[in-house]
Short mmCIF file of C-alpha atoms in Angstrom, two decimals:
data_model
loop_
_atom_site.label_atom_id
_atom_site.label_comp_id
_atom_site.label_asym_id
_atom_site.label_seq_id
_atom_site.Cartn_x
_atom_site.Cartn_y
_atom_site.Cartn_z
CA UNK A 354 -46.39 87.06 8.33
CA UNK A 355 -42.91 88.94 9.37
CA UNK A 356 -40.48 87.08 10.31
CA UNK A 357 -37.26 88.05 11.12
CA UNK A 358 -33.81 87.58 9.58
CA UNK A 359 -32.70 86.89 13.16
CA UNK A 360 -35.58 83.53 14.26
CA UNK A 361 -34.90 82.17 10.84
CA UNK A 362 -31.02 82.30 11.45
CA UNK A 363 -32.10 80.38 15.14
CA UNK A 364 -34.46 77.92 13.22
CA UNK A 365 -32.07 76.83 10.83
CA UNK A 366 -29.61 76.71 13.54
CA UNK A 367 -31.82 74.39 15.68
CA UNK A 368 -32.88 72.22 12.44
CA UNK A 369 -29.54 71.43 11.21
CA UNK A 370 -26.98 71.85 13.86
CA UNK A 371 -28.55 70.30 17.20
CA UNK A 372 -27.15 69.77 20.21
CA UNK A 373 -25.64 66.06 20.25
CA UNK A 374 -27.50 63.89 22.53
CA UNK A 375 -26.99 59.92 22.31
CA UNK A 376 -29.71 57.36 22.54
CA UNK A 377 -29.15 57.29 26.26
CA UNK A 378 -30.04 61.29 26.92
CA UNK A 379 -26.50 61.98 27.66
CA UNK A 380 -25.46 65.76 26.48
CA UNK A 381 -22.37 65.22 24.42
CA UNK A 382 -21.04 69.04 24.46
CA UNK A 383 -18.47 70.83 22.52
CA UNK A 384 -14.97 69.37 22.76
CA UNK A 385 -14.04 72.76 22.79
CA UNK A 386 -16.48 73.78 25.77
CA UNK A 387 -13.36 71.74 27.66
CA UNK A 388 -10.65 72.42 25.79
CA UNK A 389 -10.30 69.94 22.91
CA UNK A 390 -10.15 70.05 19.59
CA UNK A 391 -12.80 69.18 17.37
CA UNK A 392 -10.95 69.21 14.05
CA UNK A 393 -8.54 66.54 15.89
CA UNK A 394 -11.09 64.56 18.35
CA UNK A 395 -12.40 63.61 14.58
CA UNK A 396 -9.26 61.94 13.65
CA UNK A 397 -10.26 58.92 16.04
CA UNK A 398 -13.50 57.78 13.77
CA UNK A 399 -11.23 56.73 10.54
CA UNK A 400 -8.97 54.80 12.52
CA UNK A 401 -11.70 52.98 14.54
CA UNK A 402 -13.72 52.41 11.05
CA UNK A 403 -10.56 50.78 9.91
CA UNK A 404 -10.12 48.15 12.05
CA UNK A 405 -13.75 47.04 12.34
CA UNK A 406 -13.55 47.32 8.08
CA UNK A 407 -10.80 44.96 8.00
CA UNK A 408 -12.47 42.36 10.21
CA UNK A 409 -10.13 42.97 13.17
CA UNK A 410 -12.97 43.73 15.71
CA UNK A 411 -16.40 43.36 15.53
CA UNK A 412 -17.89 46.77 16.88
CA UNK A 413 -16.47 49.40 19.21
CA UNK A 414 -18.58 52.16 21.54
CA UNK A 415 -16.28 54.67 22.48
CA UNK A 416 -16.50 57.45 24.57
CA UNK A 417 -14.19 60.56 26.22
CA UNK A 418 -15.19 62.84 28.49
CA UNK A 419 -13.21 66.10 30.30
CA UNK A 420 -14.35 68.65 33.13
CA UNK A 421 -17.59 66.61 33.87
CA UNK A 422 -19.04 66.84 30.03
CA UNK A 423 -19.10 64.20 27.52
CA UNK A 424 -16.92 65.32 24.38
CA UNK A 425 -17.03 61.95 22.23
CA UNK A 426 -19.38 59.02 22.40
CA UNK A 427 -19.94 57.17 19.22
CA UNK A 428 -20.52 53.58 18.78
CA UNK A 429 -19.23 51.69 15.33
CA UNK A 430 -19.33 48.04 13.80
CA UNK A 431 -21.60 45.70 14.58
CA UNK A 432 -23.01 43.99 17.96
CA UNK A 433 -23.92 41.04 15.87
CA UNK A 434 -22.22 40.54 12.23
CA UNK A 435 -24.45 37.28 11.54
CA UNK A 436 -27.64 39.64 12.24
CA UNK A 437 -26.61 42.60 10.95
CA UNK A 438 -27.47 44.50 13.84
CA UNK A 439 -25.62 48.09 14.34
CA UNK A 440 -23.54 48.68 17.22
CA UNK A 441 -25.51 51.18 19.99
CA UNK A 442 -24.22 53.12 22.81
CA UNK A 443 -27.12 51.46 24.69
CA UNK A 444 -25.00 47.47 24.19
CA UNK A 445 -24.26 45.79 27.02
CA UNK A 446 -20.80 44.29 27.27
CA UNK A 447 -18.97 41.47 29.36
CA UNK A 448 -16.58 43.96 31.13
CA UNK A 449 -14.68 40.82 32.35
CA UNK A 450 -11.60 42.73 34.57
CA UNK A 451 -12.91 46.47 34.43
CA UNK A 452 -15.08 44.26 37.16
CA UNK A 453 -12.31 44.52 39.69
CA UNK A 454 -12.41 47.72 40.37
CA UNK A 455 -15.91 47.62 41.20
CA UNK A 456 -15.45 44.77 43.77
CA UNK A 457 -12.71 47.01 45.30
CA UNK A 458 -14.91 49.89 46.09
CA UNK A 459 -17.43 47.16 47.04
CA UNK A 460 -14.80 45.87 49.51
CA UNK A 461 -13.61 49.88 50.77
CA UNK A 462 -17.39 50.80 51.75
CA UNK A 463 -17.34 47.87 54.52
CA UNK A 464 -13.67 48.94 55.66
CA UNK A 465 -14.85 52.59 56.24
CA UNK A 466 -17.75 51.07 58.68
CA UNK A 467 -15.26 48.98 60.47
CA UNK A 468 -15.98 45.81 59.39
CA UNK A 469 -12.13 44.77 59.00
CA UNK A 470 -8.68 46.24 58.66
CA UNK A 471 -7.03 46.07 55.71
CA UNK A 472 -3.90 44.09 57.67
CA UNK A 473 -6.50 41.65 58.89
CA UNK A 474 -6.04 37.92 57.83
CA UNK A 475 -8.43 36.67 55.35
CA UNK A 476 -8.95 33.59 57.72
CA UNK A 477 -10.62 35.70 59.60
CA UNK A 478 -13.16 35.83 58.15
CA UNK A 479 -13.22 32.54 55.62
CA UNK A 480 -11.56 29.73 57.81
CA UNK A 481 -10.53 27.86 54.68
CA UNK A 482 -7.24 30.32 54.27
CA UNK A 483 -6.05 29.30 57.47
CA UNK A 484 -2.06 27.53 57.07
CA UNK A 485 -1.85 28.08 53.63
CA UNK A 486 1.22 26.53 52.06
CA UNK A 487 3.10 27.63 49.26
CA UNK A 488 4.37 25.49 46.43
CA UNK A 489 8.67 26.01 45.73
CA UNK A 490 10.28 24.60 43.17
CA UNK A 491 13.63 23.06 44.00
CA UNK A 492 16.41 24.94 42.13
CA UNK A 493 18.19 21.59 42.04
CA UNK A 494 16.27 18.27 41.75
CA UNK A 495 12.92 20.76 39.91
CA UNK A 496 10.92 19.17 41.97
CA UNK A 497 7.94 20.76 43.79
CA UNK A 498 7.15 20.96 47.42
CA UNK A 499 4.99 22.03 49.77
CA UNK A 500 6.36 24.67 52.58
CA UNK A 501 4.15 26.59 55.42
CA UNK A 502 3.38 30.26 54.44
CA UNK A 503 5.58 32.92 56.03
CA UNK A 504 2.86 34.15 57.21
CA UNK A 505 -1.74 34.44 56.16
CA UNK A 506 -3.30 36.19 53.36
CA UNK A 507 -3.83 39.68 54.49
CA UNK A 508 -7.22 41.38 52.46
CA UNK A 509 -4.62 44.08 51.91
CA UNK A 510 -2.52 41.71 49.70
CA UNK A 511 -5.92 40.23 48.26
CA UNK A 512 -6.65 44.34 47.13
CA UNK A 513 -3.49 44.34 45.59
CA UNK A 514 -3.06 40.92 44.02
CA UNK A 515 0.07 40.24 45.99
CA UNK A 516 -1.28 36.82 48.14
CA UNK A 517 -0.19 34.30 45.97
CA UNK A 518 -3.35 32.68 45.66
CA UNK A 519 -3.00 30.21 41.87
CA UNK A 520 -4.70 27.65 41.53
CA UNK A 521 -8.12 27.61 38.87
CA UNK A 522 -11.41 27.46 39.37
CA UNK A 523 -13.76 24.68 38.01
CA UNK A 524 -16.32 25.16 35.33
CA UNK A 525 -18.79 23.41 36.74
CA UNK A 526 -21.48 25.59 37.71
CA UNK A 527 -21.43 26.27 41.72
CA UNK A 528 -21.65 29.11 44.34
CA UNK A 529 -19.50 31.65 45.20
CA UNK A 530 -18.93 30.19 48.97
CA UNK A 531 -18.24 26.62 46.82
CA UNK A 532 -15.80 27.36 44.58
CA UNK A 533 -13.69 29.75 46.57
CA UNK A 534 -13.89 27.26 49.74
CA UNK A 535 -11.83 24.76 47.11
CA UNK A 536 -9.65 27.54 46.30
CA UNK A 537 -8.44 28.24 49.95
CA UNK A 538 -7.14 24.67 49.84
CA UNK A 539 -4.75 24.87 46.74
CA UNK A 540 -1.44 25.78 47.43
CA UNK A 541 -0.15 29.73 46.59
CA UNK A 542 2.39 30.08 44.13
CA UNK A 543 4.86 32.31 45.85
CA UNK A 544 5.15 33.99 49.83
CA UNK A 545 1.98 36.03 50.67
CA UNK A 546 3.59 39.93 49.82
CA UNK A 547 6.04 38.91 47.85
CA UNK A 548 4.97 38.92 44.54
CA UNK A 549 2.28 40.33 42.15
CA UNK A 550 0.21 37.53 40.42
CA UNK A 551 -2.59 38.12 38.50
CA UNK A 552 -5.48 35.69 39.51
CA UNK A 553 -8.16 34.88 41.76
CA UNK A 554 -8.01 37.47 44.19
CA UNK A 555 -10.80 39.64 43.26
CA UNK A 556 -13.10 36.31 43.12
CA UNK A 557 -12.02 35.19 47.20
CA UNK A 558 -12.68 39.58 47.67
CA UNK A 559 -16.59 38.65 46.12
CA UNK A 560 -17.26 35.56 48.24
CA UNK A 561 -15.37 37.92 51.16
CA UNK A 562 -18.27 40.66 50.75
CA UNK A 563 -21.07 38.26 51.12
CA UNK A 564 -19.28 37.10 54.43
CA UNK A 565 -19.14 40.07 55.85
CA UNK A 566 -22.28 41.67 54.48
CA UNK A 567 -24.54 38.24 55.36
CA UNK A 568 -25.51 39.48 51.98
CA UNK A 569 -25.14 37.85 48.36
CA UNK A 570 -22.50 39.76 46.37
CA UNK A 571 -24.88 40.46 43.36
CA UNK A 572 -27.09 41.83 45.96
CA UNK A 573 -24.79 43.63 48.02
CA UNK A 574 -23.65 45.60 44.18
CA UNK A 575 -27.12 46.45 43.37
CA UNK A 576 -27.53 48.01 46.93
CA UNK A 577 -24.74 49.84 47.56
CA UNK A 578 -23.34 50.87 44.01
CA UNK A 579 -25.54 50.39 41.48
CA UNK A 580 -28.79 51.79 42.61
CA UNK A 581 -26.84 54.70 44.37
CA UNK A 582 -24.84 55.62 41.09
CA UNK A 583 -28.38 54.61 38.70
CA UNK A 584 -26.20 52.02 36.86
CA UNK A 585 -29.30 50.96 35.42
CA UNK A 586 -27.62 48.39 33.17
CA UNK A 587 -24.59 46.42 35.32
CA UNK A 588 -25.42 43.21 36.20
CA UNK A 589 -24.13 39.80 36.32
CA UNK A 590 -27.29 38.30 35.07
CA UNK A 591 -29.33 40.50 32.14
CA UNK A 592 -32.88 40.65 32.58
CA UNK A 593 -34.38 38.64 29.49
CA UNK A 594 -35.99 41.96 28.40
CA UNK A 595 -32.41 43.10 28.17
CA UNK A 596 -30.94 40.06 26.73
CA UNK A 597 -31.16 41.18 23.35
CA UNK A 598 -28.85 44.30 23.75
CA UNK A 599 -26.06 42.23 24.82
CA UNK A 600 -23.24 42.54 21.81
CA UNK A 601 -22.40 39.68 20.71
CA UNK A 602 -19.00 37.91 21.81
CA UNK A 603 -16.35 36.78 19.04
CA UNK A 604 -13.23 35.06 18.54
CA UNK A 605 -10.46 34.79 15.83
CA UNK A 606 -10.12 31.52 14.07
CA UNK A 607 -7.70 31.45 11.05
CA UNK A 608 -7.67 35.25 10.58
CA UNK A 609 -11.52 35.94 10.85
CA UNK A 610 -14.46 36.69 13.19
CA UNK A 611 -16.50 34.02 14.91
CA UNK A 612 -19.36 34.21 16.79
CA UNK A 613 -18.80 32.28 20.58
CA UNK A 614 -22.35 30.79 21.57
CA UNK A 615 -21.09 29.64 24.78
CA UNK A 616 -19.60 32.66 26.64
CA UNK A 617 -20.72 32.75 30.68
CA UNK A 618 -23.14 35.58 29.81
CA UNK A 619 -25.76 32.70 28.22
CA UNK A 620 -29.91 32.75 28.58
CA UNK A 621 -28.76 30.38 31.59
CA UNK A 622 -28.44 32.39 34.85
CA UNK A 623 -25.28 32.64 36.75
CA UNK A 624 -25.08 31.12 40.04
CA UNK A 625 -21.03 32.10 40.57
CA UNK A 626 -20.66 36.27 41.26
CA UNK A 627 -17.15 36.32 39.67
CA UNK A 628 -15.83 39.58 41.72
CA UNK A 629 -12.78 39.57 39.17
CA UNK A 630 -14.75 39.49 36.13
CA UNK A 631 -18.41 38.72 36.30
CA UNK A 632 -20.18 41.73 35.32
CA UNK A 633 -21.72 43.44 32.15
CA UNK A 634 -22.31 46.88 31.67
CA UNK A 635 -22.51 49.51 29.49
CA UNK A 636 -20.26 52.83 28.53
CA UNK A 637 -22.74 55.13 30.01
CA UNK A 638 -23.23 53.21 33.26
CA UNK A 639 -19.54 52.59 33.67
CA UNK A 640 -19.19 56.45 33.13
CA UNK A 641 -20.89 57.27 36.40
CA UNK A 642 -19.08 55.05 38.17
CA UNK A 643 -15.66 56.37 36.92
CA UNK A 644 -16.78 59.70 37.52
CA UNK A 645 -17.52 59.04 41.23
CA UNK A 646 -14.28 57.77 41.31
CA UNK A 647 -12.60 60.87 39.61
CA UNK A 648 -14.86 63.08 42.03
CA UNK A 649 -13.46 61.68 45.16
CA UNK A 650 -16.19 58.90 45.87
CA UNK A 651 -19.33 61.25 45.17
CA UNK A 652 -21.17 61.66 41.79
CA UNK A 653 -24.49 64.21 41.90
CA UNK A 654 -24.99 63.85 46.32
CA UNK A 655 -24.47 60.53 46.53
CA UNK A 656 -21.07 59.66 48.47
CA UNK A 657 -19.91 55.78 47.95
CA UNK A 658 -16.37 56.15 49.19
CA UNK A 659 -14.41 59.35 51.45
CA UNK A 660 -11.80 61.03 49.46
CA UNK A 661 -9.14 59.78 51.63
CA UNK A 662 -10.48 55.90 50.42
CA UNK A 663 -10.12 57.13 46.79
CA UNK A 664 -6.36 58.20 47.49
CA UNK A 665 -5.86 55.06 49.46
CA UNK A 666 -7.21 53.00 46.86
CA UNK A 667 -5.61 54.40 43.61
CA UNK A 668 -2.17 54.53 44.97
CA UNK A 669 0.64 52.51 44.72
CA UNK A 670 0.04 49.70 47.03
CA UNK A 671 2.75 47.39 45.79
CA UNK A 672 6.51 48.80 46.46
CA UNK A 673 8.99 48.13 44.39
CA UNK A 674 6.98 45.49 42.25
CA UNK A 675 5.45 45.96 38.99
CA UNK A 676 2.25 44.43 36.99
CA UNK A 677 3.67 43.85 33.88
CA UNK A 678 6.67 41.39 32.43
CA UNK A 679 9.46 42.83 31.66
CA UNK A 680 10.22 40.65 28.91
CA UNK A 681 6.95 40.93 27.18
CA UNK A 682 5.44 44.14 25.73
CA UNK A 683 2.16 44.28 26.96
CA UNK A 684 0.10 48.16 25.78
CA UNK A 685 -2.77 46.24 26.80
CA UNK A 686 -2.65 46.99 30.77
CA UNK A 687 -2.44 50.34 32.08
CA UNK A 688 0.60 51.44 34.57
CA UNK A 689 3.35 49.88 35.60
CA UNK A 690 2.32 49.74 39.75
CA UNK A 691 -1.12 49.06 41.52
CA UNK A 692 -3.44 50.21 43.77
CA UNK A 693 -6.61 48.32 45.00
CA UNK A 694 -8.47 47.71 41.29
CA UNK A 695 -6.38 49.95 39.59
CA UNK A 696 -3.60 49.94 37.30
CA UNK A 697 -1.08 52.98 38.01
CA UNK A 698 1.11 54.78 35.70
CA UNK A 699 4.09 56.27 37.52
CA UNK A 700 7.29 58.08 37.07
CA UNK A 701 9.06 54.57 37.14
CA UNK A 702 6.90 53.18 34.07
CA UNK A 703 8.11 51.94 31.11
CA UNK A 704 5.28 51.84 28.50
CA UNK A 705 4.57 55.43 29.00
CA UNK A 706 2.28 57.22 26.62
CA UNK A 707 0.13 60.77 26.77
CA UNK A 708 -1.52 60.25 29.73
CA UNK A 709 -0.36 62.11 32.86
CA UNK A 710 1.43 60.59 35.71
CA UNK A 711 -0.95 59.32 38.29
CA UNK A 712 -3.22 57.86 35.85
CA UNK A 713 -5.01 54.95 36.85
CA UNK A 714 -7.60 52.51 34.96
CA UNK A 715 -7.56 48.82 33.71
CA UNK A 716 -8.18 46.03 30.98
CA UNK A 717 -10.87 43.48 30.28
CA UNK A 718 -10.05 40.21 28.57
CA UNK A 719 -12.71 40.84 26.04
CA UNK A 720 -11.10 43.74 24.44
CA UNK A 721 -12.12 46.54 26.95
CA UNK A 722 -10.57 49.25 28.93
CA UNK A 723 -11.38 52.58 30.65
CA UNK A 724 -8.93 55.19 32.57
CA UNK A 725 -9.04 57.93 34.44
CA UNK A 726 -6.89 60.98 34.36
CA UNK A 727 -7.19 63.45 37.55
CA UNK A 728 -4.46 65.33 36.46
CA UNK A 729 -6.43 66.56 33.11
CA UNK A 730 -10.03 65.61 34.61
CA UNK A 731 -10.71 62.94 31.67
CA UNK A 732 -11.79 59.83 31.45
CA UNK A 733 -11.89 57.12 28.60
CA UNK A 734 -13.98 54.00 27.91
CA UNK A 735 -13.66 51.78 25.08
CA UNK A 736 -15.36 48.55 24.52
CA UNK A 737 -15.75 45.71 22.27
CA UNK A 738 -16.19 42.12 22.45
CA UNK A 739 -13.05 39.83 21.07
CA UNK A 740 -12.36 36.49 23.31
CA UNK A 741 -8.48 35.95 21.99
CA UNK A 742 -6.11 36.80 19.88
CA UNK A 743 -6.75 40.90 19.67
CA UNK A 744 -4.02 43.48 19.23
CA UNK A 745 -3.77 46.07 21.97
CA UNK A 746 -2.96 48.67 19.51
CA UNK A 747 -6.47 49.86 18.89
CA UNK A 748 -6.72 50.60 22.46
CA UNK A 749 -3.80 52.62 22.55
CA UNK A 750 -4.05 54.42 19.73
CA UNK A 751 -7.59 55.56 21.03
CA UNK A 752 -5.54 57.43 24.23
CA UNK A 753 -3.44 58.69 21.77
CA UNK A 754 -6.28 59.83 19.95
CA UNK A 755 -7.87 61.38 23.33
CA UNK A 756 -4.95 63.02 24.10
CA UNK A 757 -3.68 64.68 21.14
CA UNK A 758 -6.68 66.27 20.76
CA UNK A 759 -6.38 68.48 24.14
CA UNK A 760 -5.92 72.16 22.81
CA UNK A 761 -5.32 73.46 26.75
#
């Protein structure tokens, strides 16, 4: 039989150098395809494999993608040490934050059908807010006291985690409508606009939804996110056929990784929709919904949000105020201002880094983050599953990573 020199050059080809494809049938193309370097996109699997060889983190799935393709998408470590089992790019993680910006696009498809204005009171609509007081500390005696609010919680300053709302919420397994009914009646920890605090917004944002809606929050995600976008994997309770590809959640006690057994994400399922940190997902899922954001509020026909919601939404909402501490160097959160679910960074930031002004993403607790980059069409997800006492670095040396390898 004659074959020629030319179909044995293309079966060799096709034997030994396929196209990449993960486990999850996404296409991971050539970095250079989109102008990245492959020679220098490599230089992020040493430094990854170094941490999760010195016991730092458990297991990472990482993933970069630029001009619509994916370019990098590699998982490492384990998802359970104890078991031995391999990290996938199919794990589920507790997202924990990278849940806000979810809720907020949950909360901007009601204000485009009219449902509220963004200047409205929360009272409005959850009675409990009404006459909220704030608690001052006298600069003489240091004694607290109660004082009437200047004025109510807009939703605008719930978007932008400016309404002062403190306070905690209990552990003891209730509702959404329970918990964030005792809420209302705490006192707020500085004048509604005033300040940025990072709390409970994003939870009263959840129970608002399901007010509005007449529709649980789980429910009203599923509906008009998840299915839309095929997040096929984002829930806040895990089917028990799915259970098992949940990675595994750890801690650092005295310099080494420990398993946590009682994380929120147990066999036991939620009853509380946390809208500022409830859900788990996965890298692929949360890729389709960072690229609807990146595309203006579409991704393949489907429209969630208008582009004029987008811009709204990842724009500086909060003046002259910033998200971070001055006094504390924190590479952990992205941007120095804040939209509606979004960090921002800005000319005015401090912790600047590669990424291009006008780049906007955030943080989970648990040692995850994502961003998005309009300005050089990427985005980046990175996730892993540490309760405390993780360095930040890892993270930011993975945008470094991302960035330096851009050849164009």
């Amino acid at each position: 039989i004659l074959i020629s020199k030319n179909l044995i050059s293309i079966f060799f080809a096709l034997q030994f150098f396929p196209t990449p494809v993960s486990s999850q049938g996404i296409k991971v193309s050539s970095p250079e395809s989109v102008g990245i370097s492959s020679a220098r996109l490599n230089r992020i699997d040493p430094v990854i494999n170094d941490y999760v060889n010195k016991g730092k983190i458990p297991g990472v799935v990482a993933l970069i993608a630029r001009h619509g393709k994916v370019v990098y998408y590699k998982s490492f470590g384990m998802e359970n040490i104890e078991a031995h089992k391999k990290m996938s790019d199919d794990a589920l993680f507790r997202i924990m934050s990278m849940t806000k910006p979810i809720t907020s696009v949950a909360v901007m498809t009601l204000y485009e059908e009219g449902k509220f204005l963004l200047s409205d009171p929360v009272s409005k609509y959850i009675p409990e807010f009404k006459n909220p007081k704030v608690a001052i500390k006298s600069s003489t005696s240091g004694t607290v006291e109660l004082v009437p609010a200047k004025s109510e919680i807009s939703i605008r300053e719930l978007l932008n985690h400016t309404s002062g709302i403190a306070g905690s919420l209990s552990d003891t397994p209730a509702s959404v409508k329970t918990k964030i009914t005792a809420l209302a009646k705490m006192p707020l920890q500085s004048q509604p606009g005033e300040e940025f605090h990072y709390g409970y917004s994003y939870d009263v944002l959840g129970y608002l939804i399901e007010v509005i809606s007449h529709m649980p929050f789980d429910e009203y995600l599923k509906k008009h996110i998840f299915e839309p976008l095929k997040m096929k994997d984002t829930y806040f309770n895990i089917p028990q056929n799915k259970y098992s590809r949940l990675s595994s959640l750890y801690k650092m006690n005295t310099g080494k990784l420990e398993e946590v057994t009682d994380d929120f994400s147990s066999s036991v399922p939620q009853i509380y929709f946390s809208g500022g940190g409830g859900l788990i997902s996965k890298a692929s899922d949360y890729l389709r919904f960072a690229r609807m954001i990146l595309n203006k509020g579409e991704l393949e026909g489907v429209r969630i949000l208008s582009r004029k919601t987008i811009e709204l939404i990842t724009q500086n909402s909060i003046r002259d105020l910033f998200i971070y501490n001055p006094s504390k160097t924190n590479l952990g959160i992205i941007g120095d201002k804040y939209g509606y679910g979004f960090g921002i960074r800005t000319e005015r930031g401090v912790y600047n880094g590669p990424e291009s002004m006008g780049t906007f993403g955030w943080d989970g607790a648990y040692y995850t983050r994502f961003w998005i980059d309009p300005k050089e069409d990427m985005i980046g997800i990175f996730l892993s599953q540490v309760q405390n006492n993780w360095s930040s670095s890892l993270i930011g040396k993975f945008r470094v990573l991302a960035y330096q390898a851009i050849s164009d």
